[in-house]
């Protein structure tokens, strides 16, 4: 409870005492607040507090200050998964009476590591093995000469990632290695979780917390003072990732031309009475069901009927139902391909399994059913279920501002579609949203807040947006929001796709933004409208002088879209701009962009 709220209640303190207390605590650090709360508790337990003989002050202080250590939890999170695990761990620790502090990595002072006794880091990995934006400074500090010896620190690290990527859980691995090198002792081995992380993370959290309680010290006369992290004001919705809202899909409109090689949909979903709120830059999590036809094709490949029973998370289900509702049956992954290679005896798959790079490339471009087609193999229901990951929700960048659309949420969804021989394959979530969601009773959704991709608080700050293809989605939300807020800051969009006539997403809206003056400048790169290929990175270099000037004027730079090629190419273009326009060396240009990231002026939402 806030001190300013105390006077409104039946408080035992008078107004003067509240004022004095408020003035005092305003100058205290979280650690000092924890100590003094324990001190006051200790005083309240003395005979003096009950009107009996006074206990010496020093004794009361000793009682309150006696705990041997506390637990600090730090999360390095890009989209919110690591934050969610860390918050659940904090709640579990508090319930067990452990003194605990929870920090986002960018809110934690790295030099305080020398004062810690017990530390848990929950870390996701961004892009090609990079730390999340909120963890860049901590990641750099632990590698620097400024990092202190941590021989009194006991720690544990949980990594979150996707094994389809080469640098699986790299940030967690980095933190583990850095802490160990500085002399800290691991109280439990690091665990690297894949996309289906919930059960493993929960089990790990329970095991680690038990070891923390064993080693944190304590006795019967010690006082454990829980620390309460600040919460966002306002009532939260009852709906979240664990309890998604059953929403209604109200619009599904194709926004690419008839002759386009792409099928991109504008999706509108009604949030109704859910109470769900979001900000531009957030994502919508979508739970989907798989194509029944695809489930039947997989069953036929392995010689099963679908009536067989399997257990999923403690629930017994017919196999066919589980394939449709519970398992990921579209995207393959390297471990799965290697397991199928062993079960089937396919020489092609076995050869692929010997080369990690080729295995990853094959898995990323092949669906489960086509891996099973490499060599016909009969499997039991348990074997098939054992090959498949749990179905996890897909995250889509939100393409609307609630200031503009109210209780709706808009998405820009590119249908994943490709040929494999005579078969047309579709993405799981994109196929559901574009082809099957209108026939479904509801679409189960939740909001995934992303504090690492947000408009500047200063409405006068300039904004540069780079969003080719469906990467345009959050920038539509940005413009709606800045319009609603009456923001005076300049806005510049770099957009690209294949052709102007077929693939200019939301063309009419962008032209209106430009005409109304909300959009100050737009640069377009349509790769197939001329003999030579032109992409957004080329436009950035071409406009380098003005890009550099905007950055010198305090512009915020945002990139959304493909992580594998586009984001890297745009980053290289920005380095070129810093070198050519800012006169910087390659190393200085890299450092300059890194400083922009730390200052939240260079943000990415890539996938």
Coordinates of C-alpha atoms in Angstrom, one line a residue:
X1 CA 0.0 0.0 0.0
X2 CA 1.3 3.5 -0.8
X3 CA 2.0 5.8 2.2
X4 CA -0.2 8.5 0.7
X5 CA -3.1 6.1 1.0
X6 CA -2.6 5.5 4.7
X7 CA -4.4 8.7 5.8
X8 CA -7.6 7.5 4.0
X9 CA -7.8 4.5 6.3
X10 CA -8.2 3.9 10.0
X11 CA -4.4 4.2 10.5
X12 CA -2.8 4.2 13.9
X13 CA -0.6 7.0 12.6
X14 CA -1.5 10.7 12.6
X15 CA -1.0 13.0 9.6
X16 CA 2.3 14.3 10.9
X17 CA 3.7 10.8 11.5
X18 CA 2.6 9.8 8.0
X19 CA 4.4 12.8 6.5
X20 CA 7.6 12.1 8.4
X21 CA 7.6 8.4 7.5
X22 CA 6.9 9.3 3.8
X23 CA 9.8 11.8 3.8
X24 CA 12.1 9.2 5.3
X25 CA 11.4 6.2 3.1
X26 CA 11.7 8.3 -0.1
X27 CA 15.4 8.4 0.5
X28 CA 15.9 4.7 1.2
X29 CA 17.0 1.9 -1.2
X30 CA 15.1 -1.3 -1.5
X31 CA 17.7 -3.1 0.7
X32 CA 17.4 -0.4 3.3
X33 CA 13.6 -0.6 3.3
X34 CA 13.8 -4.3 3.8
X35 CA 16.2 -3.9 6.7
X36 CA 14.1 -1.2 8.4
X37 CA 10.9 -3.1 8.0
X38 CA 12.5 -6.0 9.8
X39 CA 13.8 -3.6 12.4
X40 CA 10.3 -2.2 13.1
X41 CA 8.9 -5.7 13.3
X42 CA 11.6 -6.6 15.8
X43 CA 10.6 -3.5 17.9
X44 CA 7.0 -4.5 17.8
X45 CA 7.8 -7.9 19.3
X46 CA 9.7 -6.4 22.3
X47 CA 8.1 -6.1 25.8
X48 CA 8.4 -2.3 25.4
X49 CA 6.0 -2.4 22.6
X50 CA 3.5 -4.1 24.9
X51 CA 4.0 -1.6 27.7
X52 CA 6.4 -3.9 29.7
X53 CA 10.1 -3.4 30.5
X54 CA 11.9 -2.0 27.4
X55 CA 14.3 -4.2 25.5
X56 CA 17.6 -2.6 24.6
X57 CA 17.5 -1.1 21.1
X58 CA 20.6 -2.9 19.9
X59 CA 19.1 -6.3 20.8
X60 CA 15.9 -5.4 18.8
X61 CA 18.1 -4.4 15.8
X62 CA 20.1 -7.6 16.0
X63 CA 16.9 -9.6 15.9
X64 CA 15.6 -7.8 12.9
X65 CA 18.8 -7.8 11.0
X66 CA 19.9 -11.4 11.5
X67 CA 18.9 -13.2 8.3
X68 CA 22.0 -14.6 6.6
X69 CA 21.0 -13.9 3.0
X70 CA 18.3 -13.1 0.5
X71 CA 17.3 -14.3 -2.9
X72 CA 17.5 -12.0 -5.9
X73 CA 15.8 -13.0 -9.2
X74 CA 16.7 -11.2 -12.4
X75 CA 14.9 -11.8 -15.7
X76 CA 16.3 -11.1 -19.2
X77 CA 13.2 -11.1 -21.3
X78 CA 12.4 -10.0 -24.8
X79 CA 8.7 -10.9 -25.3
X80 CA 7.7 -11.8 -21.7
X81 CA 8.2 -15.5 -21.2
X82 CA 11.3 -15.2 -19.0
X83 CA 9.5 -12.5 -17.0
X84 CA 6.5 -14.8 -16.5
X85 CA 8.7 -17.6 -15.2
X86 CA 10.6 -15.2 -12.9
X87 CA 7.3 -13.7 -11.5
X88 CA 6.0 -17.2 -10.7
X89 CA 9.3 -18.1 -9.0
X90 CA 9.1 -14.9 -6.9
X91 CA 5.5 -15.7 -5.8
X92 CA 6.6 -19.3 -4.9
X93 CA 9.5 -17.9 -2.9
X94 CA 7.3 -15.4 -1.0
X95 CA 4.8 -18.2 -0.2
X96 CA 7.7 -20.2 1.3
X97 CA 8.8 -17.2 3.5
X98 CA 12.0 -16.5 1.5
X99 CA 13.1 -12.9 1.4
X100 CA 13.2 -12.1 -2.4
X101 CA 13.7 -9.2 -4.8
X102 CA 12.6 -9.4 -8.4
X103 CA 14.3 -7.2 -11.1
X104 CA 14.2 -6.7 -14.8
X105 CA 17.8 -6.9 -15.9
X106 CA 17.9 -3.3 -17.0
X107 CA 16.6 -2.1 -13.5
X108 CA 19.3 -4.0 -11.7
X109 CA 22.6 -2.3 -10.7
X110 CA 25.3 -4.7 -11.8
X111 CA 27.7 -3.6 -9.1
X112 CA 25.2 -4.8 -6.5
X113 CA 26.1 -8.4 -7.5
X114 CA 29.0 -8.2 -5.0
X115 CA 26.5 -7.8 -2.2
X116 CA 24.2 -10.7 -3.2
X117 CA 24.2 -14.1 -1.5
X118 CA 21.7 -16.0 -3.7
X119 CA 20.9 -15.2 -7.4
X120 CA 18.6 -16.7 -9.9
X121 CA 18.7 -15.5 -13.6
X122 CA 15.9 -16.5 -16.0
X123 CA 17.1 -15.6 -19.5
X124 CA 15.7 -15.8 -23.0
X125 CA 17.8 -15.4 -26.1
X126 CA 17.2 -12.8 -28.8
X127 CA 18.0 -13.1 -32.5
X128 CA 21.2 -15.0 -33.3
X129 CA 22.3 -15.7 -29.7
X130 CA 22.1 -12.1 -28.5
X131 CA 20.8 -11.1 -25.0
X132 CA 17.4 -9.5 -24.9
X133 CA 17.4 -5.7 -25.0
X134 CA 16.8 -5.3 -21.3
X135 CA 19.9 -7.5 -20.5
X136 CA 22.6 -5.9 -22.7
X137 CA 24.2 -3.8 -20.0
X138 CA 24.3 -6.7 -17.5
X139 CA 25.6 -9.1 -20.1
X140 CA 28.4 -6.6 -21.0
X141 CA 29.2 -5.8 -17.4
X142 CA 29.8 -9.5 -16.5
X143 CA 32.4 -9.7 -19.3
X144 CA 34.2 -6.5 -18.4
X145 CA 37.1 -5.7 -16.1
X146 CA 34.6 -4.0 -13.8
X147 CA 32.9 -7.2 -12.8
X148 CA 33.8 -8.1 -9.2
X149 CA 34.8 -11.4 -7.7
X150 CA 31.7 -13.3 -6.8
X151 CA 33.1 -16.1 -4.7
X152 CA 30.4 -15.6 -2.0
X153 CA 27.5 -15.8 -4.5
X154 CA 25.4 -18.9 -5.0
X155 CA 23.4 -18.9 -8.3
X156 CA 21.2 -20.8 -10.7
X157 CA 20.4 -20.0 -14.4
X158 CA 17.3 -21.1 -16.4
X159 CA 17.5 -20.5 -20.2
X160 CA 14.6 -20.2 -22.5
X161 CA 14.9 -20.7 -26.2
X162 CA 14.0 -22.5 -29.4
X163 CA 16.2 -25.5 -30.4
X164 CA 15.4 -24.8 -34.0
X165 CA 17.9 -21.9 -33.8
X166 CA 21.6 -22.4 -33.9
X167 CA 22.4 -20.5 -30.7
X168 CA 19.8 -22.2 -28.5
X169 CA 19.6 -20.6 -25.1
X170 CA 22.9 -18.8 -25.7
X171 CA 22.1 -16.0 -23.2
X172 CA 21.5 -18.4 -20.4
X173 CA 24.7 -20.2 -21.3
X174 CA 26.6 -16.9 -21.3
X175 CA 25.3 -15.9 -17.8
X176 CA 26.1 -19.3 -16.4
X177 CA 29.7 -19.1 -17.8
X178 CA 30.3 -15.5 -16.7
X179 CA 29.1 -16.1 -13.1
X180 CA 31.1 -19.3 -12.8
X181 CA 34.3 -17.5 -14.1
X182 CA 33.8 -14.8 -11.5
X183 CA 33.9 -17.4 -8.8
X184 CA 30.2 -17.9 -8.1
X185 CA 29.0 -21.4 -7.2
X186 CA 26.0 -23.0 -9.0
X187 CA 23.5 -24.4 -6.5
X188 CA 21.9 -26.4 -9.4
X189 CA 22.9 -27.2 -13.0
X190 CA 21.6 -24.8 -15.7
X191 CA 18.6 -26.0 -17.5
X192 CA 17.9 -25.0 -21.2
X193 CA 14.2 -25.1 -22.0
X194 CA 12.7 -25.4 -25.5
X195 CA 9.5 -23.7 -26.7
X196 CA 7.4 -26.0 -24.6
X197 CA 9.0 -24.8 -21.4
X198 CA 6.3 -24.4 -18.8
X199 CA 6.4 -27.9 -17.1
X200 CA 10.2 -28.0 -17.1
X201 CA 10.5 -24.5 -15.8
X202 CA 8.1 -25.1 -13.0
X203 CA 9.9 -28.3 -11.9
X204 CA 13.3 -26.6 -12.1
X205 CA 12.0 -23.6 -10.1
X206 CA 10.7 -25.9 -7.3
X207 CA 14.0 -27.8 -7.1
X208 CA 16.1 -24.6 -7.1
X209 CA 14.0 -22.9 -4.5
X210 CA 14.4 -25.9 -2.2
X211 CA 18.1 -25.7 -2.5
X212 CA 18.0 -21.9 -1.9
X213 CA 16.1 -22.5 1.3
X214 CA 18.7 -25.1 2.4
X215 CA 21.6 -22.7 1.8
X216 CA 20.3 -19.3 2.5
X217 CA 20.7 -19.7 6.2
X218 CA 18.2 -19.0 9.0
X219 CA 17.2 -19.9 12.5
X220 CA 14.1 -19.8 14.6
X221 CA 14.9 -16.3 15.9
X222 CA 15.5 -14.8 12.5
X223 CA 13.0 -12.5 10.7
X224 CA 12.4 -13.0 7.0
X225 CA 11.1 -9.8 5.4
X226 CA 9.4 -10.3 2.1
X227 CA 10.0 -7.6 -0.5
X228 CA 7.1 -6.7 -2.7
X229 CA 7.8 -5.6 -6.3
X230 CA 6.0 -2.6 -7.6
X231 CA 2.9 -3.4 -9.6
X232 CA 1.2 -1.6 -12.4
X233 CA -1.8 0.5 -11.3
X234 CA -5.2 -0.6 -12.5
X235 CA -7.2 -3.7 -12.4
X236 CA -5.7 -6.6 -14.5
X237 CA -7.8 -8.7 -16.8
X238 CA -8.6 -12.2 -15.6
X239 CA -7.4 -13.5 -18.9
X240 CA -3.7 -14.4 -19.6
X241 CA -1.6 -17.0 -21.3
X242 CA -2.7 -19.7 -18.8
X243 CA -6.3 -18.6 -19.1
X244 CA -6.9 -17.3 -22.6
X245 CA -10.0 -15.4 -23.7
X246 CA -12.4 -17.0 -26.1
X247 CA -12.7 -14.1 -28.6
X248 CA -14.7 -13.7 -31.8
X249 CA -13.1 -13.2 -35.1
X250 CA -15.0 -10.4 -36.8
X251 CA -12.9 -9.7 -40.0
X252 CA -10.6 -11.6 -42.2
X253 CA -9.7 -9.6 -45.3
X254 CA -7.0 -10.4 -47.8
X255 CA -4.9 -7.2 -48.4
X256 CA -2.5 -8.4 -51.1
X257 CA -3.6 -8.2 -54.7
X258 CA -5.1 -10.9 -56.8
X259 CA -1.9 -11.6 -58.7
X260 CA 0.4 -11.4 -55.6
X261 CA 2.6 -14.3 -54.8
X262 CA 1.7 -13.7 -51.1
X263 CA -1.5 -14.1 -49.2
X264 CA -1.6 -11.5 -46.4
X265 CA -4.7 -11.1 -44.2
X266 CA -5.9 -8.2 -42.1
X267 CA -7.5 -9.9 -39.1
X268 CA -9.9 -8.2 -36.6
X269 CA -10.7 -9.9 -33.3
X270 CA -13.3 -8.7 -30.8
X271 CA -12.1 -8.7 -27.2
X272 CA -15.6 -8.1 -25.9
X273 CA -15.9 -7.9 -22.1
X274 CA -12.5 -9.5 -21.5
X275 CA -11.0 -6.4 -19.9
X276 CA -7.8 -7.1 -22.0
X277 CA -5.8 -4.0 -22.7
X278 CA -2.7 -3.5 -24.8
X279 CA -0.2 -0.9 -26.0
X280 CA 1.3 -0.4 -29.5
X281 CA 4.3 -2.7 -29.6
X282 CA 2.6 -5.5 -27.7
X283 CA 1.8 -8.9 -29.2
X284 CA -1.4 -11.0 -29.3
X285 CA -0.9 -14.7 -28.4
X286 CA -3.2 -17.0 -30.4
X287 CA -4.0 -20.5 -29.5
X288 CA -5.0 -22.4 -32.6
X289 CA -6.1 -25.9 -33.7
X290 CA -4.5 -27.9 -36.4
X291 CA -6.0 -29.0 -39.7
X292 CA -8.0 -32.2 -39.3
X293 CA -6.9 -33.2 -42.8
X294 CA -3.2 -32.9 -41.8
X295 CA -3.8 -34.9 -38.7
X296 CA -5.4 -37.7 -40.8
X297 CA -2.5 -37.6 -43.2
X298 CA 0.0 -38.1 -40.4
X299 CA -2.0 -40.9 -38.9
X300 CA -2.0 -42.7 -42.3
X301 CA 1.8 -42.2 -42.7
X302 CA 2.5 -44.2 -39.4
X303 CA -0.3 -46.8 -39.7
X304 CA -2.6 -45.5 -36.9
X305 CA -6.4 -44.9 -36.8
X306 CA -6.5 -42.0 -34.4
X307 CA -8.7 -43.8 -32.0
X308 CA -5.8 -44.9 -29.9
X309 CA -5.5 -43.2 -26.5
X310 CA -2.6 -41.0 -25.4
X311 CA -1.9 -39.0 -22.3
X312 CA -1.2 -35.3 -22.6
X313 CA -0.5 -33.3 -19.5
X314 CA -2.3 -35.9 -17.4
X315 CA -5.4 -36.0 -19.6
X316 CA -6.3 -39.1 -21.7
X317 CA -7.4 -38.3 -25.2
X318 CA -8.0 -40.0 -28.5
X319 CA -4.8 -39.6 -30.6
X320 CA -6.6 -37.8 -33.4
X321 CA -8.0 -35.2 -31.1
X322 CA -4.6 -34.7 -29.5
X323 CA -3.0 -34.2 -32.9
X324 CA -5.6 -31.5 -33.7
X325 CA -5.7 -29.8 -30.3
X326 CA -2.6 -30.5 -28.3
X327 CA 0.5 -31.2 -30.5
X328 CA 2.6 -29.1 -32.9
X329 CA 2.1 -31.1 -36.1
X330 CA 3.3 -28.5 -38.7
X331 CA 6.8 -27.2 -38.0
X332 CA 9.5 -29.8 -37.5
X333 CA 12.6 -29.3 -35.3
X334 CA 16.1 -30.8 -35.4
X335 CA 15.7 -33.2 -32.4
X336 CA 12.5 -34.5 -33.9
X337 CA 14.1 -35.2 -37.3
X338 CA 17.0 -37.0 -35.6
X339 CA 14.5 -39.1 -33.6
X340 CA 12.6 -40.0 -36.8
X341 CA 15.8 -40.9 -38.5
X342 CA 16.6 -43.4 -35.8
X343 CA 13.1 -44.9 -35.7
X344 CA 12.7 -45.2 -39.4
X345 CA 16.2 -46.1 -40.4
X346 CA 16.1 -43.6 -43.3
X347 CA 19.6 -43.2 -44.6
X348 CA 18.8 -39.7 -45.9
X349 CA 17.7 -38.5 -42.5
X350 CA 20.5 -40.3 -40.7
X351 CA 23.0 -38.5 -43.0
X352 CA 21.3 -35.2 -42.2
X353 CA 21.5 -35.9 -38.5
X354 CA 25.3 -36.1 -38.7
X355 CA 25.5 -32.4 -39.9
X356 CA 24.0 -30.0 -37.5
X357 CA 23.7 -27.1 -40.0
X358 CA 22.1 -29.2 -42.7
X359 CA 19.8 -30.8 -40.1
X360 CA 18.6 -27.4 -38.9
X361 CA 18.1 -26.1 -42.4
X362 CA 16.1 -29.2 -43.4
X363 CA 14.0 -29.1 -40.2
X364 CA 13.2 -25.4 -40.6
X365 CA 12.0 -25.9 -44.2
X366 CA 10.1 -29.2 -43.8
X367 CA 6.9 -30.1 -42.0
X368 CA 6.4 -33.1 -39.7
X369 CA 4.3 -35.0 -42.2
X370 CA 7.0 -34.7 -44.9
X371 CA 9.7 -35.9 -42.6
X372 CA 7.6 -39.0 -41.9
X373 CA 7.3 -39.4 -45.6
X374 CA 11.0 -39.9 -46.1
X375 CA 10.6 -43.6 -45.2
X376 CA 7.3 -45.3 -44.4
X377 CA 7.5 -46.5 -40.8
X378 CA 4.8 -47.9 -38.5
X379 CA 4.8 -46.2 -35.1
X380 CA 2.8 -46.8 -31.9
X381 CA 0.6 -44.0 -30.6
X382 CA 3.1 -43.5 -27.8
X383 CA 6.0 -43.2 -30.2
X384 CA 4.2 -40.7 -32.4
X385 CA 3.2 -38.6 -29.3
X386 CA 6.8 -38.8 -28.0
X387 CA 8.1 -37.2 -31.2
X388 CA 5.8 -34.2 -31.0
X389 CA 6.1 -31.0 -29.1
X390 CA 3.2 -29.6 -27.1
X391 CA 1.2 -27.0 -29.1
X392 CA 2.3 -23.5 -28.1
X393 CA 0.5 -20.2 -29.0
X394 CA 1.8 -18.1 -31.8
X395 CA 2.6 -14.4 -31.1
X396 CA 1.6 -11.7 -33.6
X397 CA 2.6 -8.1 -33.5
X398 CA -0.6 -6.1 -32.8
X399 CA -1.5 -3.8 -35.7
X400 CA -3.9 -1.4 -33.9
X401 CA -4.1 1.1 -31.1
X402 CA -6.9 0.7 -28.6
X403 CA -7.2 4.5 -28.7
X404 CA -8.4 4.0 -32.3
X405 CA -10.2 0.6 -32.3
X406 CA -11.6 0.2 -28.7
X407 CA -12.3 -3.3 -27.7
X408 CA -10.8 -4.8 -30.9
X409 CA -7.4 -6.0 -31.7
X410 CA -6.0 -6.1 -35.3
X411 CA -3.3 -8.4 -36.8
X412 CA -1.5 -8.6 -40.1
X413 CA -1.0 -12.3 -40.9
X414 CA 1.0 -13.7 -43.7
X415 CA -0.2 -17.1 -44.7
X416 CA 2.6 -19.6 -44.7
X417 CA 2.1 -21.6 -47.8
X418 CA 4.4 -23.8 -50.0
X419 CA 4.5 -26.8 -52.2
X420 CA 6.1 -30.1 -51.2
X421 CA 5.8 -32.3 -54.3
X422 CA 2.1 -32.4 -55.2
X423 CA 1.1 -31.3 -51.7
X424 CA 0.4 -27.8 -50.5
X425 CA 1.5 -27.1 -47.0
X426 CA 0.2 -24.4 -44.7
X427 CA 1.5 -22.9 -41.4
X428 CA -0.3 -24.0 -38.3
X429 CA -1.5 -20.6 -36.8
X430 CA -1.6 -18.7 -40.1
X431 CA -3.6 -21.5 -41.7
X432 CA -6.0 -21.4 -38.8
X433 CA -6.5 -17.7 -38.8
X434 CA -6.8 -17.3 -42.5
X435 CA -8.8 -20.5 -43.4
X436 CA -10.5 -22.1 -40.4
X437 CA -11.0 -19.5 -37.6
X438 CA -14.2 -18.1 -39.1
X439 CA -15.8 -21.6 -38.7
X440 CA -14.5 -22.0 -35.2
X441 CA -16.6 -21.2 -32.2
X442 CA -13.9 -18.8 -30.9
X443 CA -10.3 -17.8 -31.1
X444 CA -8.4 -18.2 -27.8
X445 CA -6.2 -15.2 -27.2
X446 CA -4.1 -13.3 -24.6
X447 CA -2.0 -10.2 -24.6
X448 CA 1.8 -10.6 -24.4
X449 CA 3.2 -7.2 -23.3
X450 CA 6.5 -6.2 -24.8
X451 CA 8.3 -3.4 -22.9
X452 CA 11.2 -3.7 -25.3
X453 CA 9.3 -2.3 -28.3
X454 CA 7.5 0.8 -27.2
X455 CA 6.9 4.4 -28.6
X456 CA 9.0 7.1 -26.8
X457 CA 7.3 8.7 -23.9
X458 CA 8.2 12.0 -25.4
X459 CA 5.6 12.8 -28.1
X460 CA 8.0 15.3 -29.6
X461 CA 10.7 12.7 -30.3
X462 CA 11.2 11.7 -34.0
X463 CA 10.5 8.1 -34.9
X464 CA 12.1 6.0 -37.8
X465 CA 10.2 2.8 -38.6
X466 CA 11.6 -0.1 -40.7
X467 CA 9.0 -2.7 -41.4
X468 CA 9.0 -4.6 -44.7
X469 CA 6.2 -7.2 -45.4
X470 CA 4.1 -8.0 -42.4
X471 CA 6.7 -6.2 -40.3
X472 CA 4.5 -3.2 -41.0
X473 CA 1.9 -4.3 -38.4
X474 CA 3.2 -2.5 -35.2
X475 CA 3.9 0.7 -37.1
X476 CA 0.2 0.9 -38.1
X477 CA -0.5 0.8 -34.4
X478 CA 2.2 3.4 -33.8
X479 CA 0.7 5.8 -36.2
X480 CA -2.8 5.3 -34.8
X481 CA -1.5 5.9 -31.3
X482 CA 0.5 9.0 -32.2
X483 CA -2.5 10.4 -34.0
X484 CA -4.7 9.8 -31.0
X485 CA -2.2 11.4 -28.7
X486 CA -1.6 14.4 -30.9
X487 CA 2.1 13.7 -30.9
X488 CA 4.2 16.4 -32.6
X489 CA 7.2 14.2 -33.3
X490 CA 8.1 13.5 -36.9
X491 CA 7.5 9.9 -38.3
X492 CA 9.5 8.2 -41.1
X493 CA 8.6 4.8 -42.6
X494 CA 10.7 2.5 -44.6
X495 CA 8.5 -0.2 -46.2
X496 CA 9.3 -2.9 -48.7
X497 CA 7.8 -5.9 -50.4
X498 CA 7.7 -7.5 -53.9
X499 CA 5.6 -5.1 -56.0
X500 CA 3.9 -1.8 -55.6
X501 CA 0.6 -2.8 -57.2
X502 CA 0.1 -6.1 -55.4
X503 CA 2.0 -5.9 -52.1
X504 CA 1.7 -2.4 -50.6
X505 CA 0.0 -3.3 -47.4
X506 CA -2.4 -0.7 -46.0
X507 CA -1.5 1.5 -48.9
X508 CA -4.6 3.8 -48.6
X509 CA -4.0 4.3 -44.9
X510 CA -0.3 5.2 -45.3
X511 CA -1.1 7.6 -48.1
X512 CA -3.7 9.3 -45.8
X513 CA -1.2 9.5 -42.9
X514 CA 1.2 11.2 -45.4
X515 CA -1.4 13.6 -46.7
X516 CA -2.5 14.5 -43.2
X517 CA 1.1 15.2 -42.2
X518 CA 1.2 12.6 -39.5
X519 CA 3.7 10.6 -41.6
X520 CA 6.5 13.0 -42.4
X521 CA 8.4 10.9 -44.8
X522 CA 8.1 7.5 -46.5
X523 CA 10.6 5.4 -48.5
X524 CA 9.5 2.4 -50.4
X525 CA 11.5 -0.5 -51.7
X526 CA 9.6 -2.9 -54.1
X527 CA 12.2 -5.6 -55.0
X528 CA 10.6 -6.9 -58.2
X529 CA 9.5 -3.6 -59.8
X530 CA 12.8 -3.1 -61.6
X531 CA 15.6 -5.2 -63.0
X532 CA 17.8 -4.9 -59.9
X533 CA 16.6 -6.0 -56.5
X534 CA 16.0 -3.1 -54.1
X535 CA 15.4 -3.6 -50.4
X536 CA 14.8 -1.4 -47.4
X537 CA 18.5 -1.5 -46.4
X538 CA 19.4 0.0 -49.7
X539 CA 17.0 2.9 -49.1
X540 CA 18.5 3.5 -45.6
X541 CA 22.0 3.9 -47.1
X542 CA 20.6 6.0 -49.9
X543 CA 18.9 8.3 -47.4
X544 CA 21.9 8.0 -45.0
X545 CA 22.6 11.7 -44.6
X546 CA 19.0 12.4 -43.4
X547 CA 18.8 9.2 -41.3
X548 CA 22.0 10.3 -39.5
X549 CA 20.6 13.7 -38.9
X550 CA 17.4 12.3 -37.5
X551 CA 19.4 10.1 -35.1
X552 CA 21.5 13.2 -34.0
X553 CA 18.2 14.9 -33.4
X554 CA 17.2 12.2 -30.9
X555 CA 15.1 9.9 -33.2
X556 CA 14.0 6.5 -32.0
X557 CA 14.7 3.7 -34.5
X558 CA 12.4 0.6 -34.8
X559 CA 12.8 -2.6 -36.9
X560 CA 10.1 -5.2 -37.3
X561 CA 10.1 -8.4 -39.4
X562 CA 12.4 -11.2 -40.5
X563 CA 15.3 -11.8 -38.2
X564 CA 17.3 -14.2 -40.4
X565 CA 18.1 -11.8 -43.2
X566 CA 16.3 -8.4 -43.1
X567 CA 17.2 -7.4 -39.6
X568 CA 20.9 -8.2 -40.1
X569 CA 21.0 -6.4 -43.5
X570 CA 19.3 -3.3 -41.9
X571 CA 21.8 -3.4 -39.1
X572 CA 24.7 -3.5 -41.6
X573 CA 23.1 -0.5 -43.4
X574 CA 23.0 1.5 -40.2
X575 CA 26.6 0.7 -39.6
X576 CA 27.4 2.0 -43.0
X577 CA 25.4 5.2 -42.3
X578 CA 27.3 5.7 -39.1
X579 CA 30.6 5.2 -40.9
X580 CA 29.9 7.3 -43.9
X581 CA 27.9 10.1 -42.3
X582 CA 29.3 10.0 -38.8
X583 CA 32.9 9.4 -39.7
X584 CA 33.1 6.4 -37.4
X585 CA 35.2 3.3 -37.6
X586 CA 33.5 -0.1 -37.8
X587 CA 34.0 -0.7 -34.1
X588 CA 32.8 2.8 -33.1
X589 CA 29.7 2.4 -35.3
X590 CA 28.9 -0.9 -33.6
X591 CA 29.4 0.8 -30.2
X592 CA 27.2 3.7 -31.3
X593 CA 24.3 1.4 -32.2
X594 CA 24.8 -0.6 -29.0
X595 CA 24.5 2.6 -27.0
X596 CA 21.2 3.4 -28.9
X597 CA 19.9 0.0 -27.9
X598 CA 20.8 0.6 -24.2
X599 CA 19.0 4.0 -24.4
X600 CA 15.9 2.2 -25.9
X601 CA 16.4 4.3 -29.0
X602 CA 17.1 1.2 -31.2
X603 CA 14.4 -1.5 -30.7
X604 CA 13.7 -4.6 -32.6
X605 CA 10.7 -6.9 -32.9
X606 CA 12.0 -9.7 -35.2
X607 CA 11.0 -13.3 -35.8

